[in-house]
Short mmCIF file of C-alpha atoms in Angstrom, two decimals:
data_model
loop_
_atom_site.label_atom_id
_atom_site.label_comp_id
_atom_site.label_asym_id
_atom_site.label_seq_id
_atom_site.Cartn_x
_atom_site.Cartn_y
_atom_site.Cartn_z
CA UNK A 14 34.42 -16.54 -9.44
CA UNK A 15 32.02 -18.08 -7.72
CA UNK A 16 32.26 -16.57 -4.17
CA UNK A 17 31.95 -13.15 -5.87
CA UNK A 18 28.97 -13.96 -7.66
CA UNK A 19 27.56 -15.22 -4.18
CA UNK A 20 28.18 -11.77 -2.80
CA UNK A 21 26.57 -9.69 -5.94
CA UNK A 22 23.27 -11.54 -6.25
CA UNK A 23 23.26 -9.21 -4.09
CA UNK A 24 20.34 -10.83 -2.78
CA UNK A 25 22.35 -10.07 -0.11
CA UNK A 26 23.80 -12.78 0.60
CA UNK A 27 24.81 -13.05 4.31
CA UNK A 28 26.17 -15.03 7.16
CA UNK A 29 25.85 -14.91 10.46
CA UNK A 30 28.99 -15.91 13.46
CA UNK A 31 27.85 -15.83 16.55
CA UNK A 32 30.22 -14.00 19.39
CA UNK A 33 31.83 -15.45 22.77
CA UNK A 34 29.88 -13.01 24.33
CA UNK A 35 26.73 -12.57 23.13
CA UNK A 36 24.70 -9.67 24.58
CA UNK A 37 21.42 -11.12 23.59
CA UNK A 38 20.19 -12.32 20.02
CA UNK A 39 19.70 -11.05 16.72
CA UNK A 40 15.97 -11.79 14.92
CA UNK A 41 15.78 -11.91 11.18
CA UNK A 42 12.60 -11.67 9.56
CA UNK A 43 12.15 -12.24 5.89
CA UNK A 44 9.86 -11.14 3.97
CA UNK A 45 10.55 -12.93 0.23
CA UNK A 46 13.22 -12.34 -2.59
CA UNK A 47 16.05 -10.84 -0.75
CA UNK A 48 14.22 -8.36 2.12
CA UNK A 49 14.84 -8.67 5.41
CA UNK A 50 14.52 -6.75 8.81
CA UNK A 51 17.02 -7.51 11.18
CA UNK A 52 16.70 -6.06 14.68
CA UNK A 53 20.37 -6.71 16.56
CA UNK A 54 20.48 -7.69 19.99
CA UNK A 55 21.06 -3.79 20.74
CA UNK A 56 17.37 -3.55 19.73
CA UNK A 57 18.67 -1.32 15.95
CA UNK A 58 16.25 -2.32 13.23
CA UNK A 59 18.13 -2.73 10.05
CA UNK A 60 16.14 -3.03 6.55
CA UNK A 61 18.04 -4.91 3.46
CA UNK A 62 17.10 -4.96 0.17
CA UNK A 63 13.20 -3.60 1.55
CA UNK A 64 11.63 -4.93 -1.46
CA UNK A 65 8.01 -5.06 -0.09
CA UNK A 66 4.82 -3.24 -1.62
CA UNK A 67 5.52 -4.86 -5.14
CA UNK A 68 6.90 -8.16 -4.05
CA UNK A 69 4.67 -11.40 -4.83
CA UNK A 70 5.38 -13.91 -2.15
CA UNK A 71 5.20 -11.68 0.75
CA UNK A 72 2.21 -12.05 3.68
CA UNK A 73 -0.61 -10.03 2.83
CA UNK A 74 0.01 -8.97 6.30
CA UNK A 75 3.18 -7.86 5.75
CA UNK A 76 2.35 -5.46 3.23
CA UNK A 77 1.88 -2.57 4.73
CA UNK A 78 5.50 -0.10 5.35
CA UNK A 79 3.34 1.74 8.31
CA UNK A 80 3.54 -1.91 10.38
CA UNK A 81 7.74 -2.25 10.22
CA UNK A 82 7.39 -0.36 12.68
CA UNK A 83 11.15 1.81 13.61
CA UNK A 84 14.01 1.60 11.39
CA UNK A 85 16.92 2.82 12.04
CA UNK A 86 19.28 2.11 8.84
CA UNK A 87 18.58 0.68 5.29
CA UNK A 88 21.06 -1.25 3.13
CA UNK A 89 21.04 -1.87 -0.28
CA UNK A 90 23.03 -3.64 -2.65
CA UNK A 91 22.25 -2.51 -6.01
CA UNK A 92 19.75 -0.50 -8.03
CA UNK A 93 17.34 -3.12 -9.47
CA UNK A 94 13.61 -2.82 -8.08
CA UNK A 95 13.80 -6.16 -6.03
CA UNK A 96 16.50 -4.44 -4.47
CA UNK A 97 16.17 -0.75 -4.29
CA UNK A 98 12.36 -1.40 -3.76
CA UNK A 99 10.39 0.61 -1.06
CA UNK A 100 13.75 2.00 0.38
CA UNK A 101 13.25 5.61 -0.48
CA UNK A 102 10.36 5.67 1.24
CA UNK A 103 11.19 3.83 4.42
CA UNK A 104 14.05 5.86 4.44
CA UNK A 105 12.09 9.13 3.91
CA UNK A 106 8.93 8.15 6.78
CA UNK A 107 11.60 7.31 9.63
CA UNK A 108 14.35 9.83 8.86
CA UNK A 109 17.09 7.08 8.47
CA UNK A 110 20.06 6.64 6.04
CA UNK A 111 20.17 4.65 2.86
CA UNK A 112 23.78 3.36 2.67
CA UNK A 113 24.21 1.82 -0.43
CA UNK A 114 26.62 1.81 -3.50
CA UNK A 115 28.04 5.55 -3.93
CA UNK A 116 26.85 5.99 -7.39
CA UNK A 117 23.42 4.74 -6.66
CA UNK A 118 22.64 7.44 -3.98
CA UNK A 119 24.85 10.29 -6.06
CA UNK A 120 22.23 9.91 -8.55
CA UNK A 121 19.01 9.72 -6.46
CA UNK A 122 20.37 13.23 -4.81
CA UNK A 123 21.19 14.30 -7.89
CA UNK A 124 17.99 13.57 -9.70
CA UNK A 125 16.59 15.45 -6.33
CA UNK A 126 15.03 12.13 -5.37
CA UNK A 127 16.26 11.96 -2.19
CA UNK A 128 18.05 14.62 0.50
CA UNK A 129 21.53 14.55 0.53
CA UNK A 130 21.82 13.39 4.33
CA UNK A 131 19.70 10.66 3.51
CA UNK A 132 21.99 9.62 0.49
CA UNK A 133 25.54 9.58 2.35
CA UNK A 134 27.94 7.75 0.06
CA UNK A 135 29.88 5.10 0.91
CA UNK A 136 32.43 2.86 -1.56
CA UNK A 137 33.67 -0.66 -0.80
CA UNK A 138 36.20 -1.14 1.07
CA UNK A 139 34.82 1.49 3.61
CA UNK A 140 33.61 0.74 7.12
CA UNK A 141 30.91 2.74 8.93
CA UNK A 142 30.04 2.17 13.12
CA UNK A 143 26.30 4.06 12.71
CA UNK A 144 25.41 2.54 16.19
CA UNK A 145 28.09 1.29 19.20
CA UNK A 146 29.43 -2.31 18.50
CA UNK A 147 27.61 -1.94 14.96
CA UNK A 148 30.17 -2.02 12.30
CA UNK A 149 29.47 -2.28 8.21
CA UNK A 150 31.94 -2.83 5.54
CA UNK A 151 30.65 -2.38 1.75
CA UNK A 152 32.38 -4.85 -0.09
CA UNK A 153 32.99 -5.82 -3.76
CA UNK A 154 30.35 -7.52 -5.74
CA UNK A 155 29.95 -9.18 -9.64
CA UNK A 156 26.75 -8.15 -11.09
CA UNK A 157 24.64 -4.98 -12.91
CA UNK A 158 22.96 -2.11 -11.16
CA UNK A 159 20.83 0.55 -13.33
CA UNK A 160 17.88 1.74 -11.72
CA UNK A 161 13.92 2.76 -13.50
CA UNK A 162 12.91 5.67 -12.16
CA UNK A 163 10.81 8.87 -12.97
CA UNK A 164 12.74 11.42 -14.65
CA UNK A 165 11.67 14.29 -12.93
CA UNK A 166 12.03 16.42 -16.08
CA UNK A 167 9.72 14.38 -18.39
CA UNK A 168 7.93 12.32 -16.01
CA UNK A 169 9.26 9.09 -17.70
CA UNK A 170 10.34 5.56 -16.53
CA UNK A 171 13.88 6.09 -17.91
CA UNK A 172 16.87 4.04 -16.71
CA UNK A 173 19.85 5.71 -13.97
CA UNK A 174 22.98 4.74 -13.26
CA UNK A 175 23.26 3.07 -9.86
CA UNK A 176 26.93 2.57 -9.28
CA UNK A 177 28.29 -0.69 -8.89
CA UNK A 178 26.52 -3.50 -6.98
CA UNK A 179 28.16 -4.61 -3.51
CA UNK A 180 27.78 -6.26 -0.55
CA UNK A 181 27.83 -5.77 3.23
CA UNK A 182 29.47 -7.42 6.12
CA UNK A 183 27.28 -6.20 8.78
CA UNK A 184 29.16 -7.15 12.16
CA UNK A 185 26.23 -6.98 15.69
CA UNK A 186 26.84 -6.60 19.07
CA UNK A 187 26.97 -9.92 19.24
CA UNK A 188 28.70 -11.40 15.76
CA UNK A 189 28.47 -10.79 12.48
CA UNK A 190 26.77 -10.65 8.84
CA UNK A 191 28.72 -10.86 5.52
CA UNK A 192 29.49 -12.38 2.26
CA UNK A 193 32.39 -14.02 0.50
CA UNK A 194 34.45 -16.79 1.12
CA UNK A 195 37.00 -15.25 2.93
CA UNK A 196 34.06 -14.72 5.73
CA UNK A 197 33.73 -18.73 5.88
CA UNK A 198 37.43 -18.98 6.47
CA UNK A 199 37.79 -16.29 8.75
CA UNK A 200 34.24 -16.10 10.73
CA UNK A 201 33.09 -19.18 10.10
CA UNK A 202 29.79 -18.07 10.33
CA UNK A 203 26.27 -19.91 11.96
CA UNK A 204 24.22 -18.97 9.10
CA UNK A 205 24.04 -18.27 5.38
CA UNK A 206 21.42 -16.55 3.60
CA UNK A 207 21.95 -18.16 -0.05
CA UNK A 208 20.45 -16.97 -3.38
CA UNK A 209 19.20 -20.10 -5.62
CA UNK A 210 16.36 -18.81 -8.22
CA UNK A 211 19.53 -19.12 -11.16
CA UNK A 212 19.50 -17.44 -14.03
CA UNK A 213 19.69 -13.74 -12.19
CA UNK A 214 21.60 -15.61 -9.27
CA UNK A 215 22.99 -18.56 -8.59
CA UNK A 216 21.19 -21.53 -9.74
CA UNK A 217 20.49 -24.49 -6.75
CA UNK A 218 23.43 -26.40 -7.58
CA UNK A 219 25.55 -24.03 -7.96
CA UNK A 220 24.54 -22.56 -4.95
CA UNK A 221 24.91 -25.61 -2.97
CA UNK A 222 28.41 -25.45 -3.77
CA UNK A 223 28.82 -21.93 -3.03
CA UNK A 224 27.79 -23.61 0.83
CA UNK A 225 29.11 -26.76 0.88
CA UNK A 226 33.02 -25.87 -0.81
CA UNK A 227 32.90 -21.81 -0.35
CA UNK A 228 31.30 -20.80 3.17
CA UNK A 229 30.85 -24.01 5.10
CA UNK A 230 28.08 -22.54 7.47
CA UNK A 231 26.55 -24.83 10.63
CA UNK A 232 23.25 -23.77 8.87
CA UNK A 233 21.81 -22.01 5.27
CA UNK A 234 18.68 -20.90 4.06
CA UNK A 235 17.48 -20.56 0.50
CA UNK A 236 16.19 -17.42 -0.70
CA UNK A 237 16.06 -15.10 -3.80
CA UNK A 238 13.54 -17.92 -5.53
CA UNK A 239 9.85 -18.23 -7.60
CA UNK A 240 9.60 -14.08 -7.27
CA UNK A 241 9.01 -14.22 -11.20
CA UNK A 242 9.18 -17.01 -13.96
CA UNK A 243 13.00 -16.96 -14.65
CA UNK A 244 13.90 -17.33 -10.78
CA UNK A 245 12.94 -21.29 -11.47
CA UNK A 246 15.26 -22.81 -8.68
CA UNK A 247 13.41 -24.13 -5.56
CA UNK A 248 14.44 -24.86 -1.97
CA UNK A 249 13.52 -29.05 -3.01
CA UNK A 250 16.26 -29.00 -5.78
CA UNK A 251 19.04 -27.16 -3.54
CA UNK A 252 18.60 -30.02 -1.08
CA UNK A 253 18.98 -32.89 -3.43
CA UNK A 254 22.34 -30.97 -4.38
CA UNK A 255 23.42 -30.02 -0.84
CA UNK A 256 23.60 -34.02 -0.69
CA UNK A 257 24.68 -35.83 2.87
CA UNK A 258 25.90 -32.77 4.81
CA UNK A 259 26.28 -31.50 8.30
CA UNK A 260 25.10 -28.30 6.99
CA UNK A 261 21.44 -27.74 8.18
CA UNK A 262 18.96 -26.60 5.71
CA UNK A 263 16.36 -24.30 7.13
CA UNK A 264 12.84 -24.08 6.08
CA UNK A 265 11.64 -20.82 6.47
CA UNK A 266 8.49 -19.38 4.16
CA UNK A 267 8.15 -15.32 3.68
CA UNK A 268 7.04 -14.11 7.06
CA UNK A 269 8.69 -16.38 8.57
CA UNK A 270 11.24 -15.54 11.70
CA UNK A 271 14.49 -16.98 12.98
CA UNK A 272 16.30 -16.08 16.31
CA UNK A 273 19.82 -16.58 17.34
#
């Protein structure tokens, strides 16, 4: 199903609702593929999918995990490198939780990777409040997760199981992040952070009616794109597919930041 698919790519793909009463704003920054930092109105600096020292399209300013300055949580949605990326380390420099699927962080504490309180599992379905009027439910997603890591036997790349792939509904002080259709009904969220490379994610027409039919957002923005050769889809072609629409298509390059 579609929606599901939309919530794998695990590109994180999120929405945003805004709340009647609204502390202050939220401020996403991305930095390309499916990274962000989000800092909630509550001033708690959230990492997804940190992706950042072997990504492409990011800033050359950007690169550089000493100038994120504090973090204070990390999720991620699956064990491939775009994904899993730089997390260990973030996690490791700033003393801060990975949440991510349970079988992903059983094995990196296994493998003796990571320290257990680090690796606290989590399985969809579940809801965690790690900071007041923070609240983040894992929830089901449709796609692989294996990670490449050093086995710290041999010394090998070999590949790990990393549990199943989710997603997150990340709800702020002031509103909320998520996936799934069932969000657009029930939140109906401002924004949509929308995958559109195809061939590991949705393609830009089928993405476009993932946001048009599915979600319904006041505004999306294309991501998860041009990171490597088979991620072909571009921003251009999801607009000619969005069509005449009320929905607002941001343009927003890696680097880039949005307030709300």
């Amino acid at each position: 199903m579609l929606g599901k698919i939309f919530s794998v790519v695990a590109a994180s793909c999120l929405l945003l609702a805004g709340a009647a009463n609204a502390q202050g704003k939220a401020e996403l920054l991305w930095y390309s593929q499916a990274a962000f930092k989000l800092t909630t109105p509550g001033g708690k600096v959230i990492m997804i999918d940190p992706w950042i020292m072997g990504a492409t399209k990011i800033p050359p300013e950007l690169k550089d995990l000493s100038k994120i300055g504090k973090v204070d949580l990390i999720l991620v949605t699956h064990g491939h490198g775009d994904h899993l990326g730089d997390a260990m380390e973030i996690s490791k420099t700033n003393n801060v939780p990975i949440w991510a699927p349970a079988g992903l962080n059983q094995t990196l504490a296994t493998l003796g990777l990571m320290p257990a309180n680090l690796v606290p599992r989590m399985n969809k379905g579940g809801t965690i409040e790690p900071f007041p009027g923070v609240k983040i439910t894992q929830v089901h997603a449709e796609h692989s997760s294996e990670m490449i890591l050093k086995d710290p036997v041999t010394g090998k790349d070999t590949s790990f199981s990393a549990g199943e792939p989710v997603g997150f509904i990340i709800q702020l002080e002031n509103g909320l992040f998520g996936d799934m259709k069932m969000i657009g009904e029930y939140y109906k969220p401002d924004l949509l952070l929308v995958p559109i490379g195809g061939h590991y994610v949705m393609d830009p027409k089928d993405a476009a009616y993932a946001t048009k039919e599915l979600i319904k957002p006041k505004m999306a923005m294309p991501m998860h794109y041009a990171s490597n050769p088979f991620l072909k889809g571009t921003p251009a072609e999801y607009k000619a597919a969005m069509g005449q629409t009320s929905i607002e298509v941001l343009d927003m390059n890696p680097g880039d930041k949005k307030t709300f």
